[in-house]
Coordinates of C-alpha atoms in Angstrom, one line a residue:
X16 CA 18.2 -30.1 13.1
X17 CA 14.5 -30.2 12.0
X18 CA 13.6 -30.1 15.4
X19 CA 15.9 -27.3 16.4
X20 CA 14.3 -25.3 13.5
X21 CA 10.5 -25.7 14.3
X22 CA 11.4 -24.9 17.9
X23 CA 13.0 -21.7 17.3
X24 CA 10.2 -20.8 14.8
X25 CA 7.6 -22.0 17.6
X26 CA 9.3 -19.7 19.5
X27 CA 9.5 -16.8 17.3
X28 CA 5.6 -17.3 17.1
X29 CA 4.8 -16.9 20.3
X30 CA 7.2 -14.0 21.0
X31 CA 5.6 -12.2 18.0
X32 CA 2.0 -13.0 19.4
X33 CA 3.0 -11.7 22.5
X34 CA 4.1 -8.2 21.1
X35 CA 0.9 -7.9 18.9
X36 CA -1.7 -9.5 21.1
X37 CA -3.3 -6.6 22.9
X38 CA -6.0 -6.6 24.7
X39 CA -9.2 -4.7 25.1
X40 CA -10.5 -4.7 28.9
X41 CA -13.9 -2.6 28.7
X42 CA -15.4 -0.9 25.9
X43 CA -19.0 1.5 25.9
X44 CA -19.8 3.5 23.5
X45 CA -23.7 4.1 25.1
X46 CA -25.4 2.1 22.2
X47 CA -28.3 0.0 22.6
X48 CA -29.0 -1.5 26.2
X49 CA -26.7 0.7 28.0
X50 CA -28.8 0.8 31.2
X51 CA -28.6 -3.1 31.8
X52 CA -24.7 -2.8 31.5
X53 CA -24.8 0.6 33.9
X54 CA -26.1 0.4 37.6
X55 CA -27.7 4.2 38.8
X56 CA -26.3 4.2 42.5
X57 CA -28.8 3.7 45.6
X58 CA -26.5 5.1 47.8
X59 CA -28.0 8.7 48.0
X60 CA -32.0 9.1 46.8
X61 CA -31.5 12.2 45.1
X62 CA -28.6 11.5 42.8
X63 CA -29.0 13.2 39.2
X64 CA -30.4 11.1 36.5
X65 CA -28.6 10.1 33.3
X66 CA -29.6 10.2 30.3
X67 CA -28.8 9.1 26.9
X68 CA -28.2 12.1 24.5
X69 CA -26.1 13.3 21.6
X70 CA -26.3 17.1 22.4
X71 CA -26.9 20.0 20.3
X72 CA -23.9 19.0 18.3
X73 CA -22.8 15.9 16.9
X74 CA -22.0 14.4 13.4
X75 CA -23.4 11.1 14.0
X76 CA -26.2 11.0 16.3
X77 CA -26.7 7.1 16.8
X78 CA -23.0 7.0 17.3
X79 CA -22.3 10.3 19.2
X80 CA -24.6 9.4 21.6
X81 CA -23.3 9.4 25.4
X82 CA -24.2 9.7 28.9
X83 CA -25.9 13.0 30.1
X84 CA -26.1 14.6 33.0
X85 CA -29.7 16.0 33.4
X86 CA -30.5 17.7 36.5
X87 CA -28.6 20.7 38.0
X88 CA -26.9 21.1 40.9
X89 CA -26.9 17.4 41.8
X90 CA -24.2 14.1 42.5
X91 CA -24.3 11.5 40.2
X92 CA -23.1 8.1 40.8
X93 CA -23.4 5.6 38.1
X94 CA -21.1 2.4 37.5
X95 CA -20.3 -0.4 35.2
X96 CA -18.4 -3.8 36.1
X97 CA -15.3 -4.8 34.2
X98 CA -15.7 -8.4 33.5
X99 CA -13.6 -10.0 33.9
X100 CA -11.8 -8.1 35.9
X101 CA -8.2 -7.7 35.7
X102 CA -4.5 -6.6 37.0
X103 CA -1.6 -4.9 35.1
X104 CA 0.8 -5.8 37.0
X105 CA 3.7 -6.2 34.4
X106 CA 1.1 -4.8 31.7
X107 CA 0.7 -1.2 30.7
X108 CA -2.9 0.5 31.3
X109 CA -4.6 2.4 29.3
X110 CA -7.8 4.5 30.0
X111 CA -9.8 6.9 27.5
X112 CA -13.0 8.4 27.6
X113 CA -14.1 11.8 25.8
X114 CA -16.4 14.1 27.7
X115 CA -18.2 17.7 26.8
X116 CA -19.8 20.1 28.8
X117 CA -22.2 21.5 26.0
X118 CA -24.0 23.3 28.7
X119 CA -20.8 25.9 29.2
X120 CA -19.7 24.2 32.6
X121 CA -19.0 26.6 35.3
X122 CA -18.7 24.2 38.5
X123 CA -18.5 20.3 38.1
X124 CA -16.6 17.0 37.5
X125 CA -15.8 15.5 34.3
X126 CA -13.7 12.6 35.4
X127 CA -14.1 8.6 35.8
X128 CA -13.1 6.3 38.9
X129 CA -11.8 2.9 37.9
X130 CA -11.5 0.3 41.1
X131 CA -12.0 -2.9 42.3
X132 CA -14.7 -4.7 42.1
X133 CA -17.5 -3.4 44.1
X134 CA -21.4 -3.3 44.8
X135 CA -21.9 -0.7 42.2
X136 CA -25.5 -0.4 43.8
X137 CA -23.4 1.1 47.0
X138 CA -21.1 3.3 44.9
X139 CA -20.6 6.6 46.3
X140 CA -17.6 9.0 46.3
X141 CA -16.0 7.2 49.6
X142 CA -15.8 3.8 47.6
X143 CA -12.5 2.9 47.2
X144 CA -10.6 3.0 43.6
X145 CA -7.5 2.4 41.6
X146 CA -7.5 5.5 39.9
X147 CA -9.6 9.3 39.0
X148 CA -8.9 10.4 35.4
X149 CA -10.6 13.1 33.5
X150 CA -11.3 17.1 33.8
X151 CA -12.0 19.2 37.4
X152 CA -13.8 22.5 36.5
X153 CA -14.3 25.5 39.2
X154 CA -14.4 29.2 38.8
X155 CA -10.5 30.0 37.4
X156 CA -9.5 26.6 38.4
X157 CA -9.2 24.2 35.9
X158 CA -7.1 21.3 35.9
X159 CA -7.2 17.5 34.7
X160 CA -7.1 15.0 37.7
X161 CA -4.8 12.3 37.9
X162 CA -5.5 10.6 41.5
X163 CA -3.6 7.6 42.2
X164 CA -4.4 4.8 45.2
X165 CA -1.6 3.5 47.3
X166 CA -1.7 1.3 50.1
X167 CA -5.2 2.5 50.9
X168 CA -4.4 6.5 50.1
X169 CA -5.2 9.0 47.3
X170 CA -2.7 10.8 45.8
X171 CA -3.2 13.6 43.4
X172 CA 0.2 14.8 41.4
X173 CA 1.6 17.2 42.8
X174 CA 1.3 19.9 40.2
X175 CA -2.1 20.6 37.7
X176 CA -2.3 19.3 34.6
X177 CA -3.9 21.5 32.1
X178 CA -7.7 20.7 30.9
X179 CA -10.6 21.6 28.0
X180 CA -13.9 23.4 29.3
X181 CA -15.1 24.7 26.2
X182 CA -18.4 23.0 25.0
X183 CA -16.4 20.9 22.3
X184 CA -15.7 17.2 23.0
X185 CA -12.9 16.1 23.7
X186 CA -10.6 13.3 24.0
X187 CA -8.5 12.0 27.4
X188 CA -6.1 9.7 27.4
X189 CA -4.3 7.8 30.7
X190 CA -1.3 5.6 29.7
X191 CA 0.5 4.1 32.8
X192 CA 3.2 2.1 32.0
X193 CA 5.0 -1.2 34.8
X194 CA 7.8 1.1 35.1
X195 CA 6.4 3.3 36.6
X196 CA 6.0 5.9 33.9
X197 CA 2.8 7.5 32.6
X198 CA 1.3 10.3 30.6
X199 CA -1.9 12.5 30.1
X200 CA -2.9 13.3 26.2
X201 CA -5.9 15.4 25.3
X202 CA -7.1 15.5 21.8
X203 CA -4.2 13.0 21.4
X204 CA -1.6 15.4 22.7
X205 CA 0.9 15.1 25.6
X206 CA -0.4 17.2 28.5
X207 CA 2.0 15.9 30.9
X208 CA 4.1 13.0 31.5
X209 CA 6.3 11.7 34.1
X210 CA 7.7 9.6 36.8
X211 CA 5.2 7.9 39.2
X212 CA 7.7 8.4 42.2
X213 CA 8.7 11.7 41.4
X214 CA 5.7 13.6 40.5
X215 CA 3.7 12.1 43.4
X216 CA 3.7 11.8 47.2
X217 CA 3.3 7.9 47.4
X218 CA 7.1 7.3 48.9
X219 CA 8.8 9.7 51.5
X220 CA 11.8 11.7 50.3
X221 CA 15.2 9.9 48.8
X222 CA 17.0 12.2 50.9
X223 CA 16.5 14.0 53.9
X224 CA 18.6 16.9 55.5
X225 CA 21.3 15.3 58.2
X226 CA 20.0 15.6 61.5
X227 CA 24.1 15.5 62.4
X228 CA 24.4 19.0 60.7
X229 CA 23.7 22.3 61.5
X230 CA 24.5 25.9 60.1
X231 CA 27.9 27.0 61.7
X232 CA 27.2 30.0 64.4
X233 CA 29.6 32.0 62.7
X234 CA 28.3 31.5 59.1
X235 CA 28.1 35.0 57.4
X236 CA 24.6 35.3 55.8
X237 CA 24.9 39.1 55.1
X238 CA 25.9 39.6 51.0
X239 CA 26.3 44.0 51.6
X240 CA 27.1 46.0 54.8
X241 CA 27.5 49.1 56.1
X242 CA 30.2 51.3 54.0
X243 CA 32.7 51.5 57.3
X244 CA 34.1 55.0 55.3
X245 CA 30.5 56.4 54.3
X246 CA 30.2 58.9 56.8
X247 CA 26.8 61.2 57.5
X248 CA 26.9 64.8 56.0
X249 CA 27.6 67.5 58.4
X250 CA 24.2 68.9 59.0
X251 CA 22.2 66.0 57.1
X252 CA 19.9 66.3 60.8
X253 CA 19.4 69.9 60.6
X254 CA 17.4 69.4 57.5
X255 CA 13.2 69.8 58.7
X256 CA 10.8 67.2 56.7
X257 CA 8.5 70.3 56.2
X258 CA 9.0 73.8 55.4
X259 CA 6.6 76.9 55.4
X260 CA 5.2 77.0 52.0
X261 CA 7.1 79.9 50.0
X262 CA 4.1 81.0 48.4
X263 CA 1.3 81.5 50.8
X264 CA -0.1 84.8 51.9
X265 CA -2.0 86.1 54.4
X266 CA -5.2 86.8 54.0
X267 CA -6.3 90.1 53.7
X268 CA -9.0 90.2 56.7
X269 CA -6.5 88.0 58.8
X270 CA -7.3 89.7 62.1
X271 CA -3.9 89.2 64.4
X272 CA -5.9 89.6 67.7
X273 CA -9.1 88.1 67.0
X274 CA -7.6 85.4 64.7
X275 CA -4.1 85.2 66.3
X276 CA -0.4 85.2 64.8
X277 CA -1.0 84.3 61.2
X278 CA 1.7 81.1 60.4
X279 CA 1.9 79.7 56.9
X280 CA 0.5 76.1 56.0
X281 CA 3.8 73.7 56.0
X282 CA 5.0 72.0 52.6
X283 CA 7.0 69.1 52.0
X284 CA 10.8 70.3 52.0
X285 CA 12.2 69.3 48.8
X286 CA 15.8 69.0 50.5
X287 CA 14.7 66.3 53.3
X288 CA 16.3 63.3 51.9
X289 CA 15.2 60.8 55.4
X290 CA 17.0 59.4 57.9
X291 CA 20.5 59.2 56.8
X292 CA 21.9 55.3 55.8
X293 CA 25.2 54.5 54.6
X294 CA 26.1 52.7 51.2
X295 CA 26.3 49.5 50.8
X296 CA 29.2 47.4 49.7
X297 CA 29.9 43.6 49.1
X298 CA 30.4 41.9 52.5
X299 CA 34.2 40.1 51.9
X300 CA 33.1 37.5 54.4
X301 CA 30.3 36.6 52.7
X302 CA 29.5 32.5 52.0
X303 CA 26.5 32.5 50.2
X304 CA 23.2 30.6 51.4
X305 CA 23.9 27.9 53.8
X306 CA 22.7 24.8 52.4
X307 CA 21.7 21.9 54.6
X308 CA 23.6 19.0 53.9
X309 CA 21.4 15.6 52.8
X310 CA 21.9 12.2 53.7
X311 CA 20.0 8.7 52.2
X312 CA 16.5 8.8 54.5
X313 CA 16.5 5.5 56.6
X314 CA 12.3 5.8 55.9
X315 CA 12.7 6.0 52.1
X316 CA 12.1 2.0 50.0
X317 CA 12.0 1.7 46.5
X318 CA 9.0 0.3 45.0
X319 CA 8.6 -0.5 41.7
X320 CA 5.3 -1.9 42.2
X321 CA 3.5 1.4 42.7
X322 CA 2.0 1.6 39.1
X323 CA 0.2 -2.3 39.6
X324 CA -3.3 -3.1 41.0
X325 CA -4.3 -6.5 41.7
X326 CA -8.1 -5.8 40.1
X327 CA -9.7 -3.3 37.9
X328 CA -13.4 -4.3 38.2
X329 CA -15.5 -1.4 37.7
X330 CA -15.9 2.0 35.9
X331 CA -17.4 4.6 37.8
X332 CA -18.7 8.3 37.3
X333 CA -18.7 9.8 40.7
X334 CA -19.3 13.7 40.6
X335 CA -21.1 16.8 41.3
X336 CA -22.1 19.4 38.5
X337 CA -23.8 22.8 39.2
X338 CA -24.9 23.3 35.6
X339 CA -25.8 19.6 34.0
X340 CA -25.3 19.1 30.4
X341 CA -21.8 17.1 30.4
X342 CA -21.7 14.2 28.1
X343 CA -19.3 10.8 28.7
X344 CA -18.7 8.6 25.8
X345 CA -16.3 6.4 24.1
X346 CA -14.6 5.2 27.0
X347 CA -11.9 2.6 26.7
X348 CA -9.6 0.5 28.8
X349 CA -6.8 -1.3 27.0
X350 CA -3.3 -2.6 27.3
X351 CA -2.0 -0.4 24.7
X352 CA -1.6 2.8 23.2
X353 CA -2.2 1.8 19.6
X354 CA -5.6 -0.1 20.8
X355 CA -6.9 3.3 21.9
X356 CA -6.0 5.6 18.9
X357 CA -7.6 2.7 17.2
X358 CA -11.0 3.3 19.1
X359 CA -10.3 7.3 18.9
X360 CA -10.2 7.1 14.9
X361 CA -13.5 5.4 14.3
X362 CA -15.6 7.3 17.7
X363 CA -14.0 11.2 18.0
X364 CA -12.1 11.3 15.1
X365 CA -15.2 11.3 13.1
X366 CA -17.0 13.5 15.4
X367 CA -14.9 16.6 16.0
X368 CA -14.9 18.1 12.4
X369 CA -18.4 17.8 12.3
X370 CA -19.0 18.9 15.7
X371 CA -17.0 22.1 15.0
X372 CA -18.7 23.0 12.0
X373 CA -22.0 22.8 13.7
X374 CA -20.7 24.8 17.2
X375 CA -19.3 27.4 14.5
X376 CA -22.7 27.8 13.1
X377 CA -24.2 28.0 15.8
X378 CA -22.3 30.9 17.4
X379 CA -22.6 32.6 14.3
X380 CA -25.7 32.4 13.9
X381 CA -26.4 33.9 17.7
X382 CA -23.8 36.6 17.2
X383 CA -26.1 37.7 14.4
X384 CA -29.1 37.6 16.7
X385 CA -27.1 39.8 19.4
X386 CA -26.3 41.8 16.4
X387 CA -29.8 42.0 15.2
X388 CA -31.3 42.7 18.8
X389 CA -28.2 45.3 19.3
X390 CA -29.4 47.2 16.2
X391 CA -33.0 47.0 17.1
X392 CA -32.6 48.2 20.4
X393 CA -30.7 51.2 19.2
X394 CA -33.3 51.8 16.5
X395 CA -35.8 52.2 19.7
X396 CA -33.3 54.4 21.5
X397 CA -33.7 56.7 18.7
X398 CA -36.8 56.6 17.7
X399 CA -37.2 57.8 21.3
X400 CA -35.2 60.5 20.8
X401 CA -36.5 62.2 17.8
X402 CA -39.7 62.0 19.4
X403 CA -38.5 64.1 22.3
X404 CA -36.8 66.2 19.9
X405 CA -40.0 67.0 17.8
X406 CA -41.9 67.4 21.0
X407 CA -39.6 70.2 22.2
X408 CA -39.7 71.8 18.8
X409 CA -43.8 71.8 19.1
X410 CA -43.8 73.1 22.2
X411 CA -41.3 75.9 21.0
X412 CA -43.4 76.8 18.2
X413 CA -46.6 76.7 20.1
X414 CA -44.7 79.5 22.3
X415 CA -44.1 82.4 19.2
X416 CA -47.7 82.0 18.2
X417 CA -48.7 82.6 21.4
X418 CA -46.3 85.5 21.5
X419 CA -48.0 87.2 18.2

């Protein structure tokens, strides 16, 4: 009986260990040594240049500080290894990172790739990857990218996911679940969540229309026709589109033989109603739409291994940014949800109140400079003005005396 008891409690052990111990894959924060943990792509030569900055606006500066894009108008390409490297199949991934475009992005990438091991020396935006989280600003369009790889193909979900592009930072969260679930939080709120095989393009349709089917020859697509007892007004043709205007006259030195017959400019006939159509009424044979039937699609497997890569090795940043100024921080890959809001509480958390007081004061403080300028300007306007005005008045005065 002893035995029986320690086994069950050994068991209940290691079933409770199981649920609790999570697992932390990659962590940077941008502290101390980041360049020996980061590798600057030699693909290209003239990739932008990092840099480690807090911005303009930040509560801690030591721990706010991320990595910067410098340069305008460049690529960047900069990546860091996973080690070890890992799988989730049967484990739930997440990813988190936060990211602000200080500089008021207007064109440029905000998002991290996240792949297989690779040369990270080579990395470039052809190297293949697991996935591409994180914000896609250009012009009006503004989305948050979520790009998945299957069987050697991108897929982006079919419909946007909302993003941030003010110059705040901000939070993104990835959560991708074994079956086959996943959702998008920013600032630790749901932006969109979903089915892997029903929000993307990775399997062909469940259903297909059957090729044995086709739309009857006699089906009735027509909802209204023709009134058959609507008949056409007697003389509804013998009404002109224009008439002579009623109220035109002939001029008075309207000569008849030089000029010839004098004919009144036409108007628009306020009695032409157009050509003549007859009402409509509800068409008794009517069906409706004709709707192909579906059948199962011969081409269509499940797959409930879609969500699972056999090795996360390296973090990337891969983009291109018209205006530089973006900064990444914070980032985060983990086997749970809890791990990350963990990380979030002791990195953004502490930032964003901060952050906003200082973005606040700052735009106060330059809407009182426009305000200042504004008022200064208008001072000069009129200042100009009066000076005009008491130049006229000392010419007008210099005119009487002249006059006595």
């Amino acid at each position: 009986l002893i035995k029986t008891i320690m086994k069950f409690v050994v068991a209940l052990l290691i079933f409770f260990f199981g649920l609790t111990a999570a697992h932390v894959y990659f962590q940077e924060e941008f502290g101390a040594g980041w360049e020996s943990r980061w590798v600057q792509s030699k693909h290209n030569s003239d990739y932008g240049k990092f840099v480690a900055s807090a911005g303009k606006f930040y509560g801690d500066k030591e721990r706010d500080t991320g990595l910067k894009t410098s340069q305008d108008a460049r690529f960047y390409a900069i990546g860091s290894e996973i080690s070890p490297s890992f799988s989730n199949k049967d484990k739930t991934v997440v990813v988190q990172f936060t990211v602000k475009h200080e500089q008021g992005i207007d064109c440029g990438g905000g998002y991290l790739k996240i792949g297989p091991k690779t040369d990270l020396a080579d990395f470039h935006g052809e190297t293949q990857y697991n996935l591409m989280f994180g914000p896609d600003i250009c012009g009006s369009t503004k989305r948050t990218h979520l790009i998945l790889n299957y069987k050697g193909k991108n897929h982006l979900k079919r419909t946007d996911i909302r993003t941030e592009s003010d110059e705040a930072t901000h939070l993104f969260t990835l959560v991708l679940k074994p079956d086959q679930t996943y959702e998008v939080l920013i600032d630790q709120k749901s932006a969109a969540s979903g089915n892997l095989v029903d929000d993307f393009d990775f399997l062909p349709a469940r259903e297909i229309d059957d090729p044995n089917v086709s739309k009857p020859s006699n089906w009735v697509e027509n909802a209204y026709i023709d009134d058959p007892e609507d008949q056409k007004p007697e003389g509804y043709d013998d009404i002109p589109q224009f008439i002579a205007d009623p109220e035109a006259e002939k001029p008075d030195d309207w000569d008849d033989e030089e000029d010839g017959e004098w004919e009144p400019p036409t108007v628009p006939n306020p009695e032409f109603k157009g050509e003549w159509k007859p009402k409509q009424i509800p068409n008794p044979e009517y069906k409706g739409p004709w709707v192909h039937p579906k059948v199962p699609n011969p081409e269509f497997q499940e797959d409930n291994q879609i969500y699972a890569f056999a090795d996360f090795g390296f973090v990337g940043i891969d983009i291109w940014q018209v205006k530089a100024g973006s900064i990444f921080d914070n980032i985060l890959i983990a086997d749970s949800l809890e791990d990350a809001n963990e990380h979030a509480a002791k990195t953004w958390a502490l930032l964003k109140d901060a952050e906003k007081e200082k973005l606040d004061a700052d735009k106060e403080e330059k809407r009182k400079a426009a305000d200042a300028e504004r008022e200064k300007r208008d001072a000069e306007i009129k200042a100009l003005e009066d000076e005009d005005e008491d130049s006229d008045d000392h010419h007008g005065h210099s005119h009487d005396h002249s006059d006595l």
